[in-house]
Amino acid sequence: MFTGIIEAIGEVVELTPKNGDISLRVRTGKLDLSDVALGDSIATNGVCLTVVDLPGDGFRADVSRESLSLTTIGQWRAGQPVNLEKALTPTTRLGGHIVSAHVDGVGEVVSRVSDARSERFRLRAPAELARYIAHKGSVTIDGTSLTVNKVEGAEFELNIVPHTLAETIMGHYGPGTKINLEVDVLARYLERLLQGDKAAATDSDITLEFLTKNGFNR
């Protein structure tokens, strides 16, 4: 588990194809690896990766075909910056929200405009994930815990302050940028609970109209 508070910006060193999936090597920059062991998890642009090698200046991880199909990793190239966060400990400050780093899908930056010292981003989520994104709710973008400022259908807006722009890769975002998106896990559990005994059924009766009627959507 993670908090969505980025600890460092790393850099993709290489992606090596291996029997249908890939081996990924990341240089971790200022991230302290002194307490990281083989088998530990590091969220990389919001993707939970297991450390299989520690070459000294970073780590290496194997990326499965499942992860390649649900994230932007297949589009990464050597030299690309990535957000990094080590797994939380019992004494970690929960400055963001509960993040599993199990990416739900790939979204896209629609627009970016300046607003005083902040930047306002508009993003588009995959249609099947839009119902989990709520006004003033939490969402994880490339591993960064963020607050949703506005929602219109499958599109939503974020206000990003200078510190977040400087300490994450969001400063590199522009229209068309693909991002790893993880919705709030509480929203998923809420949907499941609302189904009650119907949760085991093949078809779900939970719709936007149902959520609005029951006070879960504004």
Short mmCIF file of C-alpha atoms in Angstrom, two decimals:
data_model
loop_
_atom_site.label_atom_id
_atom_site.label_comp_id
_atom_site.label_asym_id
_atom_site.label_seq_id
_atom_site.Cartn_x
_atom_site.Cartn_y
_atom_site.Cartn_z
CA MET A 1 0.00 0.00 0.00
CA PHE A 2 1.02 3.61 -0.65
CA THR A 3 -0.10 7.15 0.19
CA GLY A 4 0.21 8.82 -3.20
CA ILE A 5 2.79 11.30 -1.91
CA ILE A 6 5.68 11.14 -4.38
CA GLU A 7 9.12 10.77 -2.77
CA ALA A 8 11.34 11.22 -5.81
CA ILE A 9 11.45 11.47 -9.57
CA GLY A 10 13.35 8.61 -11.15
CA GLU A 11 14.35 7.80 -14.70
CA VAL A 12 13.72 4.79 -16.92
CA VAL A 13 17.09 3.29 -17.85
CA GLU A 14 16.04 0.38 -20.02
CA LEU A 15 13.17 -1.92 -20.93
CA THR A 16 14.27 -5.38 -21.99
CA PRO A 17 11.79 -7.77 -23.67
CA LYS A 18 11.74 -11.20 -21.99
CA ASN A 19 9.57 -14.03 -23.28
CA GLY A 20 6.50 -11.89 -23.89
CA ASP A 21 6.85 -9.43 -21.02
CA ILE A 22 9.65 -7.05 -20.01
CA SER A 23 12.38 -6.40 -17.47
CA LEU A 24 12.42 -2.76 -16.39
CA ARG A 25 15.38 -0.91 -14.89
CA VAL A 26 14.82 2.41 -13.12
CA ARG A 27 17.38 4.89 -11.77
CA THR A 28 15.90 6.24 -8.52
CA GLY A 29 17.69 9.57 -8.01
CA LYS A 30 17.26 10.92 -4.47
CA LEU A 31 15.04 8.02 -3.33
CA ASP A 32 16.65 6.36 -0.30
CA LEU A 33 17.08 2.67 -1.05
CA SER A 34 18.93 1.82 2.17
CA ASP A 35 15.83 0.15 3.62
CA VAL A 36 14.71 -1.53 0.38
CA ALA A 37 15.23 -5.27 -0.04
CA LEU A 38 14.56 -7.72 -2.84
CA GLY A 39 10.84 -8.44 -2.94
CA ASP A 40 9.83 -4.98 -1.68
CA SER A 41 7.39 -2.84 -3.64
CA ILE A 42 8.00 0.55 -5.25
CA ALA A 43 5.18 2.46 -6.95
CA THR A 44 6.49 3.68 -10.30
CA ASN A 45 4.14 6.13 -12.00
CA GLY A 46 1.47 4.54 -9.83
CA VAL A 47 2.27 0.94 -10.76
CA CYS A 48 3.23 -1.38 -7.91
CA LEU A 49 6.46 -3.08 -8.97
CA THR A 50 8.40 -5.76 -7.09
CA VAL A 51 12.13 -5.19 -6.73
CA VAL A 52 14.06 -8.15 -8.19
CA ASP A 53 17.50 -6.55 -8.35
CA LEU A 54 19.29 -3.58 -6.74
CA PRO A 55 22.13 -2.59 -9.10
CA GLY A 56 23.25 0.33 -6.92
CA ASP A 57 21.68 3.39 -8.51
CA GLY A 58 18.16 2.05 -8.65
CA PHE A 59 16.20 -1.15 -9.07
CA ARG A 60 15.04 -3.67 -11.60
CA ALA A 61 11.54 -5.16 -11.80
CA ASP A 62 9.71 -7.64 -14.01
CA VAL A 63 6.56 -6.29 -15.68
CA SER A 64 3.87 -8.83 -16.55
CA ARG A 65 1.65 -8.81 -19.62
CA GLU A 66 -1.27 -7.91 -17.31
CA SER A 67 0.51 -4.74 -16.18
CA LEU A 68 1.50 -3.93 -19.75
CA SER A 69 -2.13 -4.17 -20.86
CA LEU A 70 -3.53 -1.90 -18.12
CA THR A 71 -0.83 0.78 -17.79
CA THR A 72 1.34 3.11 -19.85
CA ILE A 73 4.52 1.07 -19.26
CA GLY A 74 4.48 -0.32 -22.78
CA GLN A 75 4.90 3.26 -24.06
CA TRP A 76 7.84 4.13 -21.77
CA ARG A 77 11.25 4.84 -23.25
CA ALA A 78 14.77 5.13 -21.82
CA GLY A 79 15.32 8.55 -20.28
CA GLN A 80 11.68 9.07 -19.36
CA PRO A 81 11.05 10.53 -15.86
CA VAL A 82 8.80 8.57 -13.48
CA ASN A 83 7.21 9.23 -10.09
CA LEU A 84 8.51 7.01 -7.28
CA GLU A 85 7.15 6.07 -3.85
CA LYS A 86 8.21 3.27 -1.51
CA ALA A 87 5.53 1.20 0.21
CA LEU A 88 4.18 2.76 3.40
CA THR A 89 5.12 1.58 6.89
CA PRO A 90 2.99 1.64 10.10
CA THR A 91 4.61 4.99 11.01
CA THR A 92 4.17 6.66 7.62
CA ARG A 93 2.16 9.88 7.53
CA LEU A 94 -0.93 9.29 5.40
CA GLY A 95 -0.65 12.61 3.61
CA GLY A 96 -2.65 11.49 0.58
CA HIS A 97 -5.15 8.61 0.59
CA ILE A 98 -5.00 4.81 0.52
CA VAL A 99 -3.36 3.87 -2.78
CA SER A 100 -2.95 0.25 -3.86
CA ALA A 101 -0.85 1.05 -6.97
CA HIS A 102 -2.99 -1.43 -8.88
CA VAL A 103 -3.75 0.74 -11.90
CA ASP A 104 -7.37 0.66 -13.09
CA GLY A 105 -6.80 2.04 -16.55
CA VAL A 106 -5.15 4.65 -18.78
CA GLY A 107 -6.51 8.18 -18.95
CA GLU A 108 -5.48 11.18 -21.02
CA VAL A 109 -4.70 14.86 -20.42
CA VAL A 110 -7.22 16.97 -22.35
CA SER A 111 -5.95 20.45 -21.54
CA ARG A 112 -3.64 22.49 -19.33
CA VAL A 113 -3.99 26.19 -18.45
CA SER A 114 -2.22 28.48 -15.98
CA ASP A 115 -4.18 29.83 -12.99
CA ALA A 116 -1.98 32.28 -11.03
CA ARG A 117 0.89 30.10 -9.71
CA SER A 118 -1.07 26.88 -10.16
CA GLU A 119 -1.88 24.85 -13.25
CA ARG A 120 -5.34 23.52 -14.05
CA PHE A 121 -5.48 20.19 -15.82
CA ARG A 122 -8.49 18.60 -17.46
CA LEU A 123 -8.28 14.84 -17.91
CA ARG A 124 -10.44 12.17 -19.46
CA ALA A 125 -10.99 8.82 -17.74
CA PRO A 126 -12.01 5.60 -19.48
CA ALA A 127 -15.83 5.47 -19.59
CA GLU A 128 -15.99 2.44 -17.31
CA LEU A 129 -14.08 4.28 -14.54
CA ALA A 130 -15.85 7.66 -14.72
CA ARG A 131 -18.51 6.69 -12.17
CA TYR A 132 -15.86 6.27 -9.47
CA ILE A 133 -14.58 9.86 -9.79
CA ALA A 134 -16.39 12.39 -7.61
CA HIS A 135 -16.20 16.12 -6.94
CA LYS A 136 -13.73 16.71 -4.06
CA GLY A 137 -12.94 12.99 -4.03
CA SER A 138 -9.48 11.45 -4.37
CA VAL A 139 -7.88 10.07 -7.52
CA THR A 140 -4.38 8.77 -8.25
CA ILE A 141 -2.62 10.03 -11.38
CA ASP A 142 0.72 8.33 -12.17
CA GLY A 143 0.96 7.49 -8.48
CA THR A 144 0.17 11.00 -7.21
CA SER A 145 -2.75 11.43 -4.78
CA LEU A 146 -4.88 14.36 -6.00
CA THR A 147 -8.21 16.02 -5.23
CA VAL A 148 -10.82 16.30 -7.96
CA ASN A 149 -12.06 19.88 -8.41
CA LYS A 150 -14.75 19.36 -11.02
CA VAL A 151 -16.41 16.47 -12.87
CA GLU A 152 -18.26 16.55 -16.19
CA GLY A 153 -19.09 13.11 -17.53
CA ALA A 154 -15.86 11.19 -18.07
CA GLU A 155 -13.75 14.35 -17.77
CA PHE A 156 -12.49 15.90 -14.54
CA GLU A 157 -10.31 18.80 -13.46
CA LEU A 158 -7.34 19.09 -11.10
CA ASN A 159 -5.69 22.20 -9.65
CA ILE A 160 -1.95 21.54 -9.25
CA VAL A 161 0.13 23.78 -6.98
CA PRO A 162 3.79 24.65 -7.72
CA HIS A 163 5.21 22.17 -5.18
CA THR A 164 3.42 19.23 -6.81
CA LEU A 165 4.52 20.39 -10.27
CA ALA A 166 8.13 20.51 -9.10
CA GLU A 167 8.18 17.24 -7.15
CA THR A 168 6.32 15.02 -9.62
CA ILE A 169 6.33 14.50 -13.38
CA MET A 170 3.14 16.55 -13.83
CA GLY A 171 5.24 19.48 -15.01
CA HIS A 172 5.86 17.45 -18.19
CA TYR A 173 2.16 16.88 -18.90
CA GLY A 174 0.46 18.41 -21.91
CA PRO A 175 -2.64 17.68 -24.02
CA GLY A 176 -2.51 14.08 -25.20
CA THR A 177 -0.28 12.78 -22.40
CA LYS A 178 -1.36 9.29 -21.33
CA ILE A 179 -1.53 8.72 -17.58
CA ASN A 180 -1.97 5.75 -15.23
CA LEU A 181 -5.25 6.17 -13.36
CA GLU A 182 -6.31 4.54 -10.09
CA VAL A 183 -9.72 5.38 -8.61
CA ASP A 184 -10.39 5.52 -4.88
CA VAL A 185 -10.68 1.97 -3.59
CA LEU A 186 -13.47 3.08 -1.20
CA ALA A 187 -15.65 3.95 -4.21
CA ARG A 188 -15.21 0.42 -5.57
CA TYR A 189 -16.13 -1.19 -2.24
CA LEU A 190 -19.13 1.13 -1.88
CA GLU A 191 -20.44 0.04 -5.25
CA ARG A 192 -20.02 -3.61 -4.30
CA LEU A 193 -21.77 -3.14 -0.95
CA LEU A 194 -24.70 -1.33 -2.55
CA GLN A 195 -25.31 -4.37 -4.72
CA GLY A 196 -26.05 -6.46 -1.62
CA ASP A 197 -27.10 -9.99 -2.53
CA LYS A 198 -26.91 -9.07 -6.20
CA ALA A 199 -23.12 -8.73 -5.98
CA ALA A 200 -22.69 -12.33 -7.10
CA ALA A 201 -24.93 -11.83 -10.12
CA THR A 202 -23.47 -11.42 -13.59
CA ASP A 203 -25.23 -8.12 -14.33
CA SER A 204 -25.04 -5.06 -12.06
CA ASP A 205 -28.03 -2.84 -11.32
CA ILE A 206 -25.79 -0.05 -10.02
CA THR A 207 -26.17 2.88 -12.42
CA LEU A 208 -25.51 6.61 -12.25
CA GLU A 209 -29.27 7.09 -11.76
CA PHE A 210 -29.28 4.61 -8.84
CA LEU A 211 -26.31 6.35 -7.14
CA THR A 212 -27.89 9.79 -7.59
CA LYS A 213 -31.22 8.60 -6.17
CA ASN A 214 -29.47 7.22 -3.10
CA GLY A 215 -27.42 10.36 -2.47
CA PHE A 216 -24.01 9.10 -3.61
CA ASN A 217 -23.64 11.39 -6.61
CA ARG A 218 -24.06 15.15 -6.82
#
